[in-house]
PDB file of C-alpha atoms in Angstrom:
ATOM      1  CA  MET A   1     -20.746 -38.811 -71.483  1.00 54.00           C
ATOM      2  CA  ARG A   2     -19.886 -35.345 -70.134  1.00 57.00           C
ATOM      3  CA  ALA A   3     -16.263 -34.656 -69.131  1.00 54.00           C
ATOM      4  CA  VAL A   4     -15.530 -32.845 -65.844  1.00 51.00           C
ATOM      5  CA  THR A   5     -12.513 -30.558 -65.743  1.00 53.00           C
ATOM      6  CA  ILE A   6     -11.013 -29.521 -62.397  1.00 54.00           C
ATOM      7  CA  ASN A   7      -8.944 -26.337 -62.427  1.00 55.00           C
ATOM      8  CA  ASN A   8      -6.258 -27.076 -59.869  1.00 60.00           C
ATOM      9  CA  SER A   9      -4.659 -23.666 -60.423  1.00 64.00           C
ATOM     10  CA  SER A  10      -7.813 -21.750 -59.398  1.00 71.00           C
ATOM     11  CA  TYR A  11      -8.302 -23.958 -56.335  1.00 65.00           C
ATOM     12  CA  LYS A  12      -4.727 -23.402 -55.193  1.00 68.00           C
ATOM     13  CA  ASP A  13      -5.050 -19.636 -55.681  1.00 70.00           C
ATOM     14  CA  ASN A  14      -8.198 -19.506 -53.536  1.00 73.00           C
ATOM     15  CA  LEU A  15      -6.517 -21.593 -50.841  1.00 72.00           C
ATOM     16  CA  ALA A  16      -3.472 -19.314 -50.857  1.00 73.00           C
ATOM     17  CA  ARG A  17      -5.671 -16.195 -50.575  1.00 76.00           C
ATOM     18  CA  GLN A  18      -7.515 -17.682 -47.621  1.00 77.00           C
ATOM     19  CA  LYS A  19      -4.223 -18.489 -45.883  1.00 78.00           C
ATOM     20  CA  ARG A  20      -2.979 -14.957 -46.466  1.00 79.00           C
ATOM     21  CA  ARG A  21      -6.208 -13.504 -45.050  1.00 80.00           C
ATOM     22  CA  ARG A  22      -5.951 -15.671 -41.960  1.00 81.00           C
ATOM     23  CA  PHE A  23      -2.290 -14.721 -41.512  1.00 79.00           C
ATOM     24  CA  PHE A  24      -2.948 -10.973 -41.770  1.00 80.00           C
ATOM     25  CA  LEU A  25      -5.992 -11.318 -39.499  1.00 79.00           C
ATOM     26  CA  LYS A  26      -3.877 -13.093 -36.848  1.00 81.00           C
ATOM     27  CA  LEU A  27      -1.078 -10.538 -37.271  1.00 78.00           C
ATOM     28  CA  THR A  28      -3.498  -7.625 -36.880  1.00 82.00           C
ATOM     29  CA  LEU A  29      -5.124  -9.160 -33.805  1.00 81.00           C
ATOM     30  CA  GLY A  30      -1.685  -9.896 -32.333  1.00 82.00           C
ATOM     31  CA  LEU A  31      -0.499  -6.315 -32.873  1.00 82.00           C
ATOM     32  CA  LEU A  32      -3.720  -4.899 -31.387  1.00 80.00           C
ATOM     33  CA  LEU A  33      -3.412  -7.189 -28.365  1.00 81.00           C
ATOM     34  CA  THR A  34       0.272  -6.311 -27.862  1.00 82.00           C
ATOM     35  CA  GLY A  35      -0.459  -2.603 -28.221  1.00 79.00           C
ATOM     36  CA  GLY A  36      -3.336  -2.861 -25.758  1.00 75.00           C
ATOM     37  CA  LEU A  37      -1.144  -4.656 -23.230  1.00 77.00           C
ATOM     38  CA  CYS A  38       1.603  -2.030 -23.609  1.00 74.00           C
ATOM     39  CA  VAL A  39      -0.867   0.829 -23.141  1.00 73.00           C
ATOM     40  CA  SER A  40      -2.407  -0.903 -20.123  1.00 68.00           C
ATOM     41  CA  ALA A  41       1.010  -1.541 -18.560  1.00 69.00           C
ATOM     42  CA  ALA A  42       2.079   2.077 -19.141  1.00 67.00           C
ATOM     43  CA  TYR A  43      -1.160   3.303 -17.576  1.00 68.00           C
ATOM     44  CA  ILE A  44      -0.745   1.077 -14.518  1.00 67.00           C
ATOM     45  CA  LEU A  45       2.914   2.028 -14.050  1.00 65.00           C
ATOM     46  CA  PHE A  46       2.826   5.771 -14.698  1.00 64.00           C
ATOM     47  CA  VAL A  47      -0.739   7.068 -14.419  1.00 65.00           C
ATOM     48  CA  SER A  48      -2.762   4.734 -12.229  1.00 66.00           C
ATOM     49  CA  PRO A  49      -2.320   5.094  -8.431  1.00 72.00           C
ATOM     50  CA  LEU A  50      -1.980   1.305  -8.083  1.00 78.00           C
ATOM     51  CA  MET A  51       1.839   1.426  -7.714  1.00 81.00           C
ATOM     52  CA  GLN A  52       2.492   5.057  -6.828  1.00 87.00           C
ATOM     53  CA  ILE A  53       4.329   6.033  -3.652  1.00 90.00           C
ATOM     54  CA  ASP A  54       2.014   7.986  -1.391  1.00 89.00           C
ATOM     55  CA  GLN A  55       3.487   7.228   2.053  1.00 93.00           C
ATOM     56  CA  VAL A  56       6.953   8.054   3.393  1.00 94.00           C
ATOM     57  CA  SER A  57       7.949   6.977   6.896  1.00 95.00           C
ATOM     58  CA  ILE A  58      10.987   8.783   8.366  1.00 95.00           C
ATOM     59  CA  ASN A  59      12.527   7.122  11.431  1.00 95.00           C
ATOM     60  CA  SER A  60      15.293   7.820  13.979  1.00 92.00           C
ATOM     61  CA  LEU A  61      15.901  11.509  13.281  1.00 92.00           C
ATOM     62  CA  LYS A  62      16.900  13.315  16.467  1.00 89.00           C
ATOM     63  CA  THR A  63      18.309  16.707  15.536  1.00 87.00           C
ATOM     64  CA  VAL A  64      17.498  16.941  11.828  1.00 90.00           C
ATOM     65  CA  ASP A  65      14.087  18.322  10.876  1.00 92.00           C
ATOM     66  CA  ALA A  66      12.165  15.809   8.728  1.00 93.00           C
ATOM     67  CA  ARG A  67      11.155  18.698   6.474  1.00 94.00           C
ATOM     68  CA  LEU A  68      14.757  18.893   5.246  1.00 94.00           C
ATOM     69  CA  VAL A  69      14.490  15.295   4.058  1.00 95.00           C
ATOM     70  CA  HIS A  70      11.199  16.027   2.297  1.00 95.00           C
ATOM     71  CA  GLU A  71      12.772  19.053   0.590  1.00 95.00           C
ATOM     72  CA  ILE A  72      15.238  16.650  -1.063  1.00 95.00           C
ATOM     73  CA  LEU A  73      12.957  13.650  -1.602  1.00 94.00           C
ATOM     74  CA  ASP A  74       9.698  15.251  -2.781  1.00 93.00           C
ATOM     75  CA  PRO A  75      11.116  17.021  -5.890  1.00 92.00           C
ATOM     76  CA  MET A  76      12.665  13.703  -6.971  1.00 89.00           C
ATOM     77  CA  LEU A  77       9.328  11.894  -6.595  1.00 89.00           C
ATOM     78  CA  ASP A  78       7.486  14.615  -8.520  1.00 87.00           C
ATOM     79  CA  LYS A  79      10.035  14.966 -11.335  1.00 84.00           C
ATOM     80  CA  ASN A  80       8.492  14.172 -14.722  1.00 78.00           C
ATOM     81  CA  ILE A  81      10.277  13.018 -17.863  1.00 73.00           C
ATOM     82  CA  MET A  82      10.029  14.703 -21.291  1.00 68.00           C
ATOM     83  CA  GLY A  83       7.583  17.261 -19.905  1.00 67.00           C
ATOM     84  CA  ILE A  84       4.792  14.687 -19.566  1.00 66.00           C
ATOM     85  CA  PRO A  85       2.944  15.586 -16.320  1.00 66.00           C
ATOM     86  CA  HIS A  86       1.968  12.030 -15.346  1.00 68.00           C
ATOM     87  CA  PHE A  87       5.247  10.383 -16.411  1.00 71.00           C
ATOM     88  CA  LYS A  88       7.054  10.359 -13.042  1.00 77.00           C
ATOM     89  CA  PRO A  89       9.292   7.260 -12.865  1.00 76.00           C
ATOM     90  CA  TYR A  90      10.463   7.849  -9.275  1.00 80.00           C
ATOM     91  CA  LYS A  91       6.852   8.100  -8.106  1.00 86.00           C
ATOM     92  CA  ASN A  92       6.416   4.467  -9.102  1.00 86.00           C
ATOM     93  CA  ILE A  93       7.714   2.128  -6.424  1.00 89.00           C
ATOM     94  CA  VAL A  94       9.105  -0.301  -9.018  1.00 86.00           C
ATOM     95  CA  PHE A  95      11.352   2.316 -10.639  1.00 85.00           C
ATOM     96  CA  PHE A  96      12.250   4.208  -7.463  1.00 90.00           C
ATOM     97  CA  ASN A  97      16.063   4.100  -7.213  1.00 91.00           C
ATOM     98  CA  THR A  98      17.024   3.819  -3.560  1.00 93.00           C
ATOM     99  CA  ASP A  99      20.773   4.199  -4.214  1.00 94.00           C
ATOM    100  CA  ILE A 100      20.489   7.529  -6.037  1.00 93.00           C
ATOM    101  CA  VAL A 101      18.123   8.960  -3.422  1.00 94.00           C
ATOM    102  CA  ARG A 102      20.317   7.747  -0.551  1.00 95.00           C
ATOM    103  CA  ASP A 103      23.456   9.281  -2.077  1.00 94.00           C
ATOM    104  CA  LYS A 104      21.730  12.612  -2.637  1.00 94.00           C
ATOM    105  CA  ILE A 105      20.391  12.834   0.916  1.00 95.00           C
ATOM    106  CA  LEU A 106      23.764  11.883   2.432  1.00 93.00           C
ATOM    107  CA  ALA A 107      25.542  14.455   0.250  1.00 91.00           C
ATOM    108  CA  GLN A 108      23.208  17.287   1.256  1.00 92.00           C
ATOM    109  CA  LEU A 109      22.868  16.338   4.933  1.00 92.00           C
ATOM    110  CA  PRO A 110      26.369  15.425   6.161  1.00 89.00           C
ATOM    111  CA  ILE A 111      25.076  15.051   9.726  1.00 90.00           C
ATOM    112  CA  ILE A 112      23.480  11.780   8.551  1.00 93.00           C
ATOM    113  CA  ARG A 113      25.884   8.912   9.067  1.00 92.00           C
ATOM    114  CA  SER A 114      23.870   6.226   7.318  1.00 94.00           C
ATOM    115  CA  LEU A 115      20.504   5.787   5.648  1.00 96.00           C
ATOM    116  CA  ASP A 116      18.580   2.619   4.875  1.00 96.00           C
ATOM    117  CA  ILE A 117      15.664   2.911   2.438  1.00 95.00           C
ATOM    118  CA  LYS A 118      13.127   0.102   2.178  1.00 95.00           C
ATOM    119  CA  LYS A 119      10.204  -0.344  -0.194  1.00 94.00           C
ATOM    120  CA  GLU A 120       6.960  -1.663   1.243  1.00 93.00           C
ATOM    121  CA  TYR A 121       4.871  -2.604  -1.765  1.00 88.00           C
ATOM    122  CA  PHE A 122       2.915  -1.032  -3.229  1.00 87.00           C
ATOM    123  CA  HIS A 123       2.786   2.493  -1.826  1.00 89.00           C
ATOM    124  CA  LYS A 124       5.238   3.064   1.014  1.00 93.00           C
ATOM    125  CA  LEU A 125       8.880   4.030   1.583  1.00 94.00           C
ATOM    126  CA  VAL A 126      10.564   3.557   4.963  1.00 96.00           C
ATOM    127  CA  LEU A 127      13.679   5.669   5.643  1.00 96.00           C
ATOM    128  CA  ASP A 128      15.758   4.652   8.677  1.00 97.00           C
ATOM    129  CA  PHE A 129      18.400   7.225   9.613  1.00 96.00           C
ATOM    130  CA  GLU A 130      21.467   7.161  11.822  1.00 94.00           C
ATOM    131  CA  GLU A 131      22.802  10.570  12.783  1.00 94.00           C
ATOM    132  CA  ARG A 132      26.409  11.333  13.610  1.00 91.00           C
ATOM    133  CA  THR A 133      27.274  11.743  17.282  1.00 88.00           C
ATOM    134  CA  PRO A 134      29.456  14.813  17.865  1.00 87.00           C
ATOM    135  CA  MET A 135      32.743  14.092  19.659  1.00 85.00           C
ATOM    136  CA  GLY A 136      34.020  17.651  19.561  1.00 86.00           C
ATOM    137  CA  THR A 137      34.272  20.904  17.628  1.00 86.00           C
ATOM    138  CA  TRP A 138      36.947  21.840  15.109  1.00 86.00           C
ATOM    139  CA  CYS A 139      37.531  25.600  14.860  1.00 86.00           C
ATOM    140  CA  LEU A 140      39.244  27.236  11.897  1.00 82.00           C
ATOM    141  CA  PRO A 141      40.315  30.793  11.095  1.00 80.00           C
ATOM    142  CA  ASP A 142      38.315  32.681   8.495  1.00 71.00           C
ATOM    143  CA  HIS A 143      39.762  32.699   4.993  1.00 62.00           C
ATOM    144  CA  GLY A 144      42.402  35.386   4.728  1.00 55.00           C
ATOM    145  CA  SER A 145      42.524  35.891   8.499  1.00 53.00           C
ATOM    146  CA  THR A 146      45.154  34.810  11.036  1.00 50.00           C
ATOM    147  CA  SER A 147      43.000  35.574  14.078  1.00 51.00           C
ATOM    148  CA  LEU A 148      41.003  33.031  16.034  1.00 50.00           C
ATOM    149  CA  THR A 149      37.500  32.623  14.685  1.00 51.00           C
ATOM    150  CA  THR A 150      34.159  31.226  15.736  1.00 63.00           C
ATOM    151  CA  SER A 151      33.859  29.245  12.497  1.00 81.00           C
ATOM    152  CA  CYS A 152      33.605  25.885  14.218  1.00 86.00           C
ATOM    153  CA  PHE A 153      32.285  22.536  13.007  1.00 87.00           C
ATOM    154  CA  TYR A 154      31.238  19.376  14.782  1.00 88.00           C
ATOM    155  CA  PHE A 155      33.235  16.201  14.177  1.00 88.00           C
ATOM    156  CA  ASP A 156      32.419  12.587  14.994  1.00 88.00           C
ATOM    157  CA  ASP A 157      34.510   9.510  15.771  1.00 85.00           C
ATOM    158  CA  ASP A 158      35.209   9.031  12.053  1.00 86.00           C
ATOM    159  CA  GLY A 159      36.741  12.499  11.842  1.00 86.00           C
ATOM    160  CA  ILE A 160      33.965  13.796   9.575  1.00 88.00           C
ATOM    161  CA  LEU A 161      33.315  17.531   9.915  1.00 88.00           C
ATOM    162  CA  TRP A 162      29.779  18.797   9.470  1.00 85.00           C
ATOM    163  CA  GLY A 163      27.457  21.608  10.452  1.00 82.00           C
ATOM    164  CA  ARG A 164      28.261  24.861  12.193  1.00 82.00           C
ATOM    165  CA  SER A 165      28.676  24.776  15.957  1.00 80.00           C
ATOM    166  CA  LEU A 166      29.218  27.318  18.682  1.00 77.00           C
ATOM    167  CA  ARG A 167      32.741  27.591  19.987  1.00 71.00           C
ATOM    168  CA  SER A 168      31.604  26.745  23.503  1.00 63.00           C
ATOM    169  CA  SER A 169      29.593  23.539  23.086  1.00 55.00           C
ATOM    170  CA  GLY A 170      29.881  22.175  26.597  1.00 59.00           C
ATOM    171  CA  SER A 171      32.551  20.528  28.687  1.00 64.00           C
ATOM    172  CA  LEU A 172      31.878  17.045  27.283  1.00 72.00           C
ATOM    173  CA  LEU A 173      33.047  18.031  23.792  1.00 79.00           C
ATOM    174  CA  LEU A 174      36.694  18.500  22.919  1.00 81.00           C
ATOM    175  CA  THR A 175      37.413  21.825  21.189  1.00 83.00           C
ATOM    176  CA  ILE A 176      40.272  21.938  18.700  1.00 83.00           C
ATOM    177  CA  ASP A 177      41.657  25.292  17.559  1.00 83.00           C
ATOM    178  CA  ASP A 178      43.219  24.772  14.145  1.00 81.00           C
ATOM    179  CA  LEU A 179      45.163  28.004  13.549  1.00 80.00           C
ATOM    180  CA  ARG A 180      46.401  27.008  10.104  1.00 77.00           C
ATOM    181  CA  THR A 181      45.013  28.998   7.194  1.00 74.00           C
ATOM    182  CA  SER A 182      43.550  27.380   4.097  1.00 71.00           C
ATOM    183  CA  ASP A 183      41.573  28.473   1.060  1.00 71.00           C
ATOM    184  CA  GLU A 184      39.108  25.629   1.555  1.00 74.00           C
ATOM    185  CA  THR A 185      37.113  24.384   4.514  1.00 75.00           C
ATOM    186  CA  PRO A 186      38.145  20.766   5.185  1.00 77.00           C
ATOM    187  CA  GLN A 187      35.536  18.007   5.129  1.00 82.00           C
ATOM    188  CA  THR A 188      37.431  15.712   7.501  1.00 82.00           C
ATOM    189  CA  ALA A 189      39.817  16.052  10.411  1.00 79.00           C
ATOM    190  CA  ASP A 190      43.499  16.153   9.538  1.00 76.00           C
ATOM    191  CA  SER A 191      44.678  12.544   9.217  1.00 77.00           C
ATOM    192  CA  ALA A 192      48.134  13.463  10.599  1.00 78.00           C
ATOM    193  CA  PHE A 193      46.629  14.402  13.954  1.00 78.00           C
ATOM    194  CA  TRP A 194      43.529  12.231  14.051  1.00 80.00           C
ATOM    195  CA  PRO A 195      45.016   9.154  15.865  1.00 81.00           C
ATOM    196  CA  GLU A 196      46.242  11.337  18.743  1.00 82.00           C
ATOM    197  CA  ILE A 197      42.971  13.245  18.866  1.00 80.00           C
ATOM    198  CA  LYS A 198      41.035   9.992  19.203  1.00 80.00           C
ATOM    199  CA  LYS A 199      43.322   8.924  22.051  1.00 81.00           C
ATOM    200  CA  THR A 200      42.646  12.226  23.788  1.00 78.00           C
ATOM    201  CA  ILE A 201      38.882  11.849  23.374  1.00 75.00           C
ATOM    202  CA  ASN A 202      38.932   8.265  24.652  1.00 73.00           C
TER     203      ASN A 202
END
C-alpha cells in the first residue's frame, strides 16, 4: 500500500503568496483609483470651465464707473498660484473669497458705503453696491499752508470723508472750512464737532 504525504508547509506558503498578491493588487488598484480621482477633481476645479466664473453682474452704481470695479476684481480672478497658468483659485466659484474681495474694493473705493457679493452657481457673481450720499464738503488747507485751499472732500451722514470735490458744490450741500493745519488728511470728520454738524445739516 502506497503512503501519501501532504506537505502542509508548502501549501501554507502558496496560500500566503496568493494573499500577498491579492493584497498588493488591491492596494495598487486603490492607489490608481485615488490618484485618478484626485487628478480629475483638480482638472474640474482649476482647468475645466465647469466651475469657472465667467459672468460678473454689477448693480446699483450711480457715480462710480464699473470699470474701476473691474480694475480691482479682474486681476484677483486672473491671479495664478506658483506660476501655474491654469491654477487660478479665485477664478473657481467654490474658492472665490467674497470677504477678501469686498474688503479690497471698499478700501480702494471709499465712495462705496456697502457691498454685497453673491455667488450664483456655477459661473456668475452678483455685486450689489450702495454708494455714499454726500451731505456736504469738508475743506482743508494744504500741508504747510495757512491759507484757505480748494482741497475739499465730500462727507456723508456717517462723517466719512472721500473723494475730491469742488469748493462750490451747490446750495444743498453744507461747506465746512477747516482752517486747522495737519500733516495728514483725515479720513473722517472731527468727532468733537460732528454732533453739532449733523444738527446743522438736519
